XYZ file of C-alpha atoms in Angstrom:
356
model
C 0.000 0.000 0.000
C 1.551 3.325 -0.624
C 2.126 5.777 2.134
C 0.178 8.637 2.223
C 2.399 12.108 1.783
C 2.483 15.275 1.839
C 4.926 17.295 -0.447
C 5.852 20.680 -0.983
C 7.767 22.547 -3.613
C 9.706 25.692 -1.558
C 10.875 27.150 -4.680
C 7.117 27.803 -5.695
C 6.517 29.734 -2.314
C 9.637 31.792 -2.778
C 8.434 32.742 -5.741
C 4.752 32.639 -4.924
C 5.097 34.589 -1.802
C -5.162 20.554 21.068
C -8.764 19.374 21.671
C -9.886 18.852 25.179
C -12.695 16.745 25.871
C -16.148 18.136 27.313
C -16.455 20.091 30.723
C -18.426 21.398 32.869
C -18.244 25.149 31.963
C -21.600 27.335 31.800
C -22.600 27.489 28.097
C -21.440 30.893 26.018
C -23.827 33.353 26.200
C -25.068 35.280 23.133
C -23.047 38.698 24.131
C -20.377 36.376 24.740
C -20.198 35.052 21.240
C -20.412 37.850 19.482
C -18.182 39.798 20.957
C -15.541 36.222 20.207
C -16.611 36.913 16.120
C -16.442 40.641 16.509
C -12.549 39.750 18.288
C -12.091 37.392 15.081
C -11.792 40.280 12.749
C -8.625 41.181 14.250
C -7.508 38.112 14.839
C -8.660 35.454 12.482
C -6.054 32.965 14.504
C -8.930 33.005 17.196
C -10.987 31.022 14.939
C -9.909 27.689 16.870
C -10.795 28.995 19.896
C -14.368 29.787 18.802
C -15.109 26.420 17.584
C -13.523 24.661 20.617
C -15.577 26.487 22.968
C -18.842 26.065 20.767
C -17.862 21.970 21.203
C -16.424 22.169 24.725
C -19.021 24.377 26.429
C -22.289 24.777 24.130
C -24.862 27.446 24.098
C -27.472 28.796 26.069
C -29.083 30.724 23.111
C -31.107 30.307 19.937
C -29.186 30.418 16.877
C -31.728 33.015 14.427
C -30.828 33.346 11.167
C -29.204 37.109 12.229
C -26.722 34.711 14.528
C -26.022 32.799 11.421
C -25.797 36.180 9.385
C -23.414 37.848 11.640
C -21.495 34.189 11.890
C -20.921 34.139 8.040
C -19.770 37.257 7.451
C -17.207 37.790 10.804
C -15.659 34.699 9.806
C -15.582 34.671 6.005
C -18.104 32.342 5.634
C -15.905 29.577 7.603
C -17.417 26.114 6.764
C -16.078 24.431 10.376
C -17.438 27.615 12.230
C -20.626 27.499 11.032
C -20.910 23.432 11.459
C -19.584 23.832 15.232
C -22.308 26.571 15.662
C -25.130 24.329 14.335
C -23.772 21.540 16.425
C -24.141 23.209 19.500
C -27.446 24.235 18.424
C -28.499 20.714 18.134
C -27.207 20.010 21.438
C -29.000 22.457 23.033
C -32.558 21.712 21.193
C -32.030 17.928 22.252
C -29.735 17.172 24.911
C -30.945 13.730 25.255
C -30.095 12.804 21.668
C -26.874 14.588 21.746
C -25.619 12.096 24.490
C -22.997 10.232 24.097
C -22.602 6.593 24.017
C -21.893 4.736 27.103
C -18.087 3.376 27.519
C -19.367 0.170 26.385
C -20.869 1.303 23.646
C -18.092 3.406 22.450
C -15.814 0.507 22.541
C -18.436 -1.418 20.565
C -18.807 1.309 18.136
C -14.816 1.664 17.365
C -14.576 -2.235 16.745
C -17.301 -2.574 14.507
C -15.905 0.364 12.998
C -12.155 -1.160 12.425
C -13.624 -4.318 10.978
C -15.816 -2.464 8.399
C -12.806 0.205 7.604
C -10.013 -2.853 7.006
C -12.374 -5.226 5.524
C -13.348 -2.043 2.919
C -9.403 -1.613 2.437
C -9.277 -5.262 1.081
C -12.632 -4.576 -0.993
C -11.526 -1.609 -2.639
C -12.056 -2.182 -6.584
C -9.624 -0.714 -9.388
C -10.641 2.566 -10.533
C -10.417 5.746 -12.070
C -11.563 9.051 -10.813
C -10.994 13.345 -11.313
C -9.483 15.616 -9.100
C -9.829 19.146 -9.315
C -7.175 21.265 -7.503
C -7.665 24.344 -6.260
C -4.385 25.752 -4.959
C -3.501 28.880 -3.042
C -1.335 30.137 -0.632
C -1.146 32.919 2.206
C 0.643 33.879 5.376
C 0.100 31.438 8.385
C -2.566 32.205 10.908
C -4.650 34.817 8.778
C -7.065 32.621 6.865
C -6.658 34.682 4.142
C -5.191 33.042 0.645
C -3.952 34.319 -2.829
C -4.730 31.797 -5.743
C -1.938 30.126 -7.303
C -3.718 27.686 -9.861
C -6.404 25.246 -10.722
C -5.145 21.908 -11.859
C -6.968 18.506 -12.878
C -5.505 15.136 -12.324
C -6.316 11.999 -13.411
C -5.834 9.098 -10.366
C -5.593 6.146 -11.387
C -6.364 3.216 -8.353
C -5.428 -0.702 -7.954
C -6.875 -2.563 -5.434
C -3.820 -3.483 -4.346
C -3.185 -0.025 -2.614
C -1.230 1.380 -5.919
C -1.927 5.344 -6.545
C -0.883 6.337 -9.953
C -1.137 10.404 -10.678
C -1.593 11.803 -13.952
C -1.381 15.538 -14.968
C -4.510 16.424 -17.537
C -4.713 20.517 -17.015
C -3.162 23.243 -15.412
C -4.987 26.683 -15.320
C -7.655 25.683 -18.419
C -4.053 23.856 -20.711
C -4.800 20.960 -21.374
C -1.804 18.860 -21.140
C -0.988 17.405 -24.410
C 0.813 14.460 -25.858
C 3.531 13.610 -23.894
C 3.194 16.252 -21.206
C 0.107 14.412 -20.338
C 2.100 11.851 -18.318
C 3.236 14.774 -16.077
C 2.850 13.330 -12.265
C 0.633 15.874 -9.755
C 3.941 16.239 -8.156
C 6.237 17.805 -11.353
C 3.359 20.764 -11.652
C 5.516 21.760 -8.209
C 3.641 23.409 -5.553
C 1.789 21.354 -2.686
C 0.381 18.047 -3.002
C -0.598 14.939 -1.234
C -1.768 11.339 -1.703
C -3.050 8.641 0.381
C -6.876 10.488 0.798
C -9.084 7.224 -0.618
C -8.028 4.449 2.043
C -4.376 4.560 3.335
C -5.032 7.158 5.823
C -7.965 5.676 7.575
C -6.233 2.260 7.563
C -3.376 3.875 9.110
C -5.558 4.834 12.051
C -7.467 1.847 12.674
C -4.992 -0.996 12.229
C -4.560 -3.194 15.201
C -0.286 -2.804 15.333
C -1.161 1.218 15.146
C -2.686 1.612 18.876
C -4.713 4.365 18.188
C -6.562 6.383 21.408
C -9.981 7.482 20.518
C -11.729 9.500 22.696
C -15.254 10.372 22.914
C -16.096 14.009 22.395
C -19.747 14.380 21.228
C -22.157 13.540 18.727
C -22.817 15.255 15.348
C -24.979 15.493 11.885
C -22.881 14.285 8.741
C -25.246 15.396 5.810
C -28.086 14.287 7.543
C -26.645 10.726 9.317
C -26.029 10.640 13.257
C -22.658 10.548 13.984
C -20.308 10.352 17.176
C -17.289 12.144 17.192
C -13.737 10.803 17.910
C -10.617 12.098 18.861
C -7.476 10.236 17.796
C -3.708 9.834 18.256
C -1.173 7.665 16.494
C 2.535 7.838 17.335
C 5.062 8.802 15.001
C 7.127 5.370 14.957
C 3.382 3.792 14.082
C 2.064 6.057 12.144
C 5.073 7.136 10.080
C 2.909 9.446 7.775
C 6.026 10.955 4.833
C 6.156 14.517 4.433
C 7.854 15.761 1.549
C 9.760 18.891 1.457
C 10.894 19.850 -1.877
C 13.601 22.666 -2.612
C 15.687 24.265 -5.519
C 18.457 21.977 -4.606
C 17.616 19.159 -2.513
C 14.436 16.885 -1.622
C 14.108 16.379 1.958
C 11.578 14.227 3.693
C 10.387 13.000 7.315
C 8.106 10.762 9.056
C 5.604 12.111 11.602
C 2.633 10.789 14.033
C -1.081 12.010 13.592
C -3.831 13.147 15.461
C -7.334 14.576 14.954
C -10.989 13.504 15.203
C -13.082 11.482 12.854
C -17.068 11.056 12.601
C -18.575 7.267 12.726
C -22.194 6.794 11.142
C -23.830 5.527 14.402
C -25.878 3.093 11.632
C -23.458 2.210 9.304
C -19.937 2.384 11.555
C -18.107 3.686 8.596
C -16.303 7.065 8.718
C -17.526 10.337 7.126
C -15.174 12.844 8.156
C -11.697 12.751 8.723
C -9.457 16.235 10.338
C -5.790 14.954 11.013
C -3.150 16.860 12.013
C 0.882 15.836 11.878
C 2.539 15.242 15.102
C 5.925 15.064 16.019
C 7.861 16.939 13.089
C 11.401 17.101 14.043
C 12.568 20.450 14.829
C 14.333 22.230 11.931
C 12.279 20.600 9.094
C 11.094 22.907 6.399
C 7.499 21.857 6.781
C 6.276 22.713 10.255
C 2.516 21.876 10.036
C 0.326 19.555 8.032
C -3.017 19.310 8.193
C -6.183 17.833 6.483
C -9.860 17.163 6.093
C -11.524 14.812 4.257
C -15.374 14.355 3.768
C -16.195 10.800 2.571
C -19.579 10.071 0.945
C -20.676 6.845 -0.837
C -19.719 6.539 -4.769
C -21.221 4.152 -7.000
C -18.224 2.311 -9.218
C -19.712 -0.652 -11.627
C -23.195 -0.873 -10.060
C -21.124 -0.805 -6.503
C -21.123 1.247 -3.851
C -17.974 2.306 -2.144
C -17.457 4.725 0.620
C -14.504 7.511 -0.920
C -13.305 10.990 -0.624
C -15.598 13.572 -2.138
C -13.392 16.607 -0.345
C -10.274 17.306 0.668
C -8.774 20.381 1.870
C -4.919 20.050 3.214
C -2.717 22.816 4.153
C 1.209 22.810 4.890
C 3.178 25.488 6.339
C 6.737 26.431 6.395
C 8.597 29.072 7.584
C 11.358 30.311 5.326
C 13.628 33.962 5.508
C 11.388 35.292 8.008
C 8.325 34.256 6.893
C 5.212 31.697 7.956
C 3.732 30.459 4.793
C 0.824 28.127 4.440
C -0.542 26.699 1.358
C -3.712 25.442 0.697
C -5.046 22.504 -1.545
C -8.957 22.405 -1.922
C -9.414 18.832 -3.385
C -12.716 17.941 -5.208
C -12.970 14.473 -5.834
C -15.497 13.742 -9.040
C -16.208 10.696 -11.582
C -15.664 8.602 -9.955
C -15.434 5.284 -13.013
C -14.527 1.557 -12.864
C -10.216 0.988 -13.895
C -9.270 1.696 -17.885
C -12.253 4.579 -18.168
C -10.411 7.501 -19.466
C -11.211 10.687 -17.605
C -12.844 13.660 -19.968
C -11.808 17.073 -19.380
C -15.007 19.034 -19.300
C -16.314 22.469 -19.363
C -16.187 23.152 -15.563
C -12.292 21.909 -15.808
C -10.925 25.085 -17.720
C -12.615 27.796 -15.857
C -9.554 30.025 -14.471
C -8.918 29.734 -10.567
C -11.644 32.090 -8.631
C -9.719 34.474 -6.415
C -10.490 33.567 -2.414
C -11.929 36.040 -0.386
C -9.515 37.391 2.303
């Protein structure tokens, strides 16, 4: 199976430019919030704070849509601000149904799980599928991005864990003739691999002693879900990151944490936020991070639970500077192995400029 990685291209940038578990603290107030989104204008690093304390402590108040209003446009429109806002809206409407499993339960629940992940591993069927790559990149901590490029690749998978990578389009070009064969990774920039199974298996093999903790339930487009926390060491997890310079190709191992979201029905994961642990000190590449939203594909009259997004950021600081790039990864047709993958209309639009 091939290792998941994360790469980055430092020549490109040159050129370019904790989660505690539930206490027992009073819920936030409605003043009290939105005085934390007015605070996030200055300091959009706050951000984490926000949603941690919407999980952690809750609300006592109703969200209107003049909450959700004021929500969208102090944060940007934020996608995990706004879900950690309706969360602890749901919470407060039902407590009872927001409870979480009991320990036995929860153990039951992350079993069942680990069977139905690695068992899916081994059912995996060849096939072909789009990505569309929306790339940008922006100082560390300020949310804000600056398009680099939109490119489409061509990913090519064997059930026997083998990720092939095929350049079709970069900015609206269609790659032609031999260029075609281009790998995601010679377009330079940011990339990664390992989204469709490698990094789930990684987490819930037996020899990888993952934690999970319990830390509250959730909605995944309309399924019940619990939500997990997770930790894998470094020597277990030994996720590659990839650190690509004018001169020289470095690379490391690190460990991973984050939290994932089981369908209480079905025991399969639909979300997926990991985080790299353990970077060794001096590497290029201080942070990697990534979320992935899974959702069920049919491939040959088969149904198969794969990525449909995936947004993963790396940052690096280099003369001076904190610089984090960001990959917004659209996963789309998905076909059975040989298909050949049509560049379309939607596939040479130019890159739409992010709002700061």
């Amino acid at each position: 199976m091939n290792q998941m990685k994360f790469a980055l291209c430092l020549a490109l940038l040159c050129a370019a430019f904790a989660f505690p578990a539930l206490g027992q603290e009073k819920p936030l107030t409605q003043a009290e919030y939105v005085r934390m989104l007015y605070g996030l204008q200055k300091n959009p690093g706050s951000k984490a704070d926000i949603v941690d304390a919407l999980r952690r402590r809750g609300i006592d108040f109703t969200v209107t849509d003049g909450v959700r209003g004021l929500t969208r446009s102090k944060s940007a429109n934020d996608d995990e601000l706004k879900r950690a806002l309706e969360e602890a809206e749901r919470r407060r409407q039902n407590p009872e149904a927001a409870k979480l499993p009991s320990q036995i339960e929860v153990a039951g629940v992350i079993e069942k799980t680990r069977q139905k992940t690695l068992a899916a591993v081994e059912e995996m069927p060849d096939f072909v599928v789009k990505q569309q790559v929306q790339r940008s990149v922006g100082y560390a901590g300020t949310g804000s991005y600056r398009n680099l490029d939109k490119l489409v690749v061509a990913v090519s998978y064997r059930s026997s864990g083998e990720e092939n990578y095929r350049l079709l389009a970069i900015n609206g070009a269609i790659q032609q003739n031999a260029e075609s064969k281009r790998s995601y990774e010679e377009a330079g920039g940011s990339s990664s691999t390992g989204e469709f199974v490698t990094v789930l298996a990684t987490i819930f093999k037996p020899e990888s002693d993952a934690e999970f903790t319990p830390l509250q339930t959730d909605v995944i487009r309309g399924r019940d879900t619990v939500m997990f926390e997770f930790a894998v060491e470094r020597d277990k997890a030994k996720q590659q990151i990839v650190s690509r310079g004018k001169v020289s190709t470095e690379s490391t191992i690190s460990g991973m944490k984050g939290r994932i979201w089981i369908d209480r029905k079905d025991f399969r994961v639909l979300k997926l936020e990991s985080e790299a642990t353990e970077i060794p000190v001096g590497f290029p590449v201080t942070a990697a991070r990534r979320v992935i939203d899974y959702e069920w594909q049919t491939i040959a009259d088969e149904k198969y639970l794969l990525p449909l997004l995936s947004d993963v950021r790396l940052t690096i600081s280099e003369a001076g500077r904190s610089l984090e790039t960001r990959n917004v990864i659209r996963f789309t047709n998905y076909q059975k192995f040989g298909t050949d993958i049509i560049i379309g209309a939607e596939d040479v639009e130019p890159a739409k400029e992010e709002k700061p």
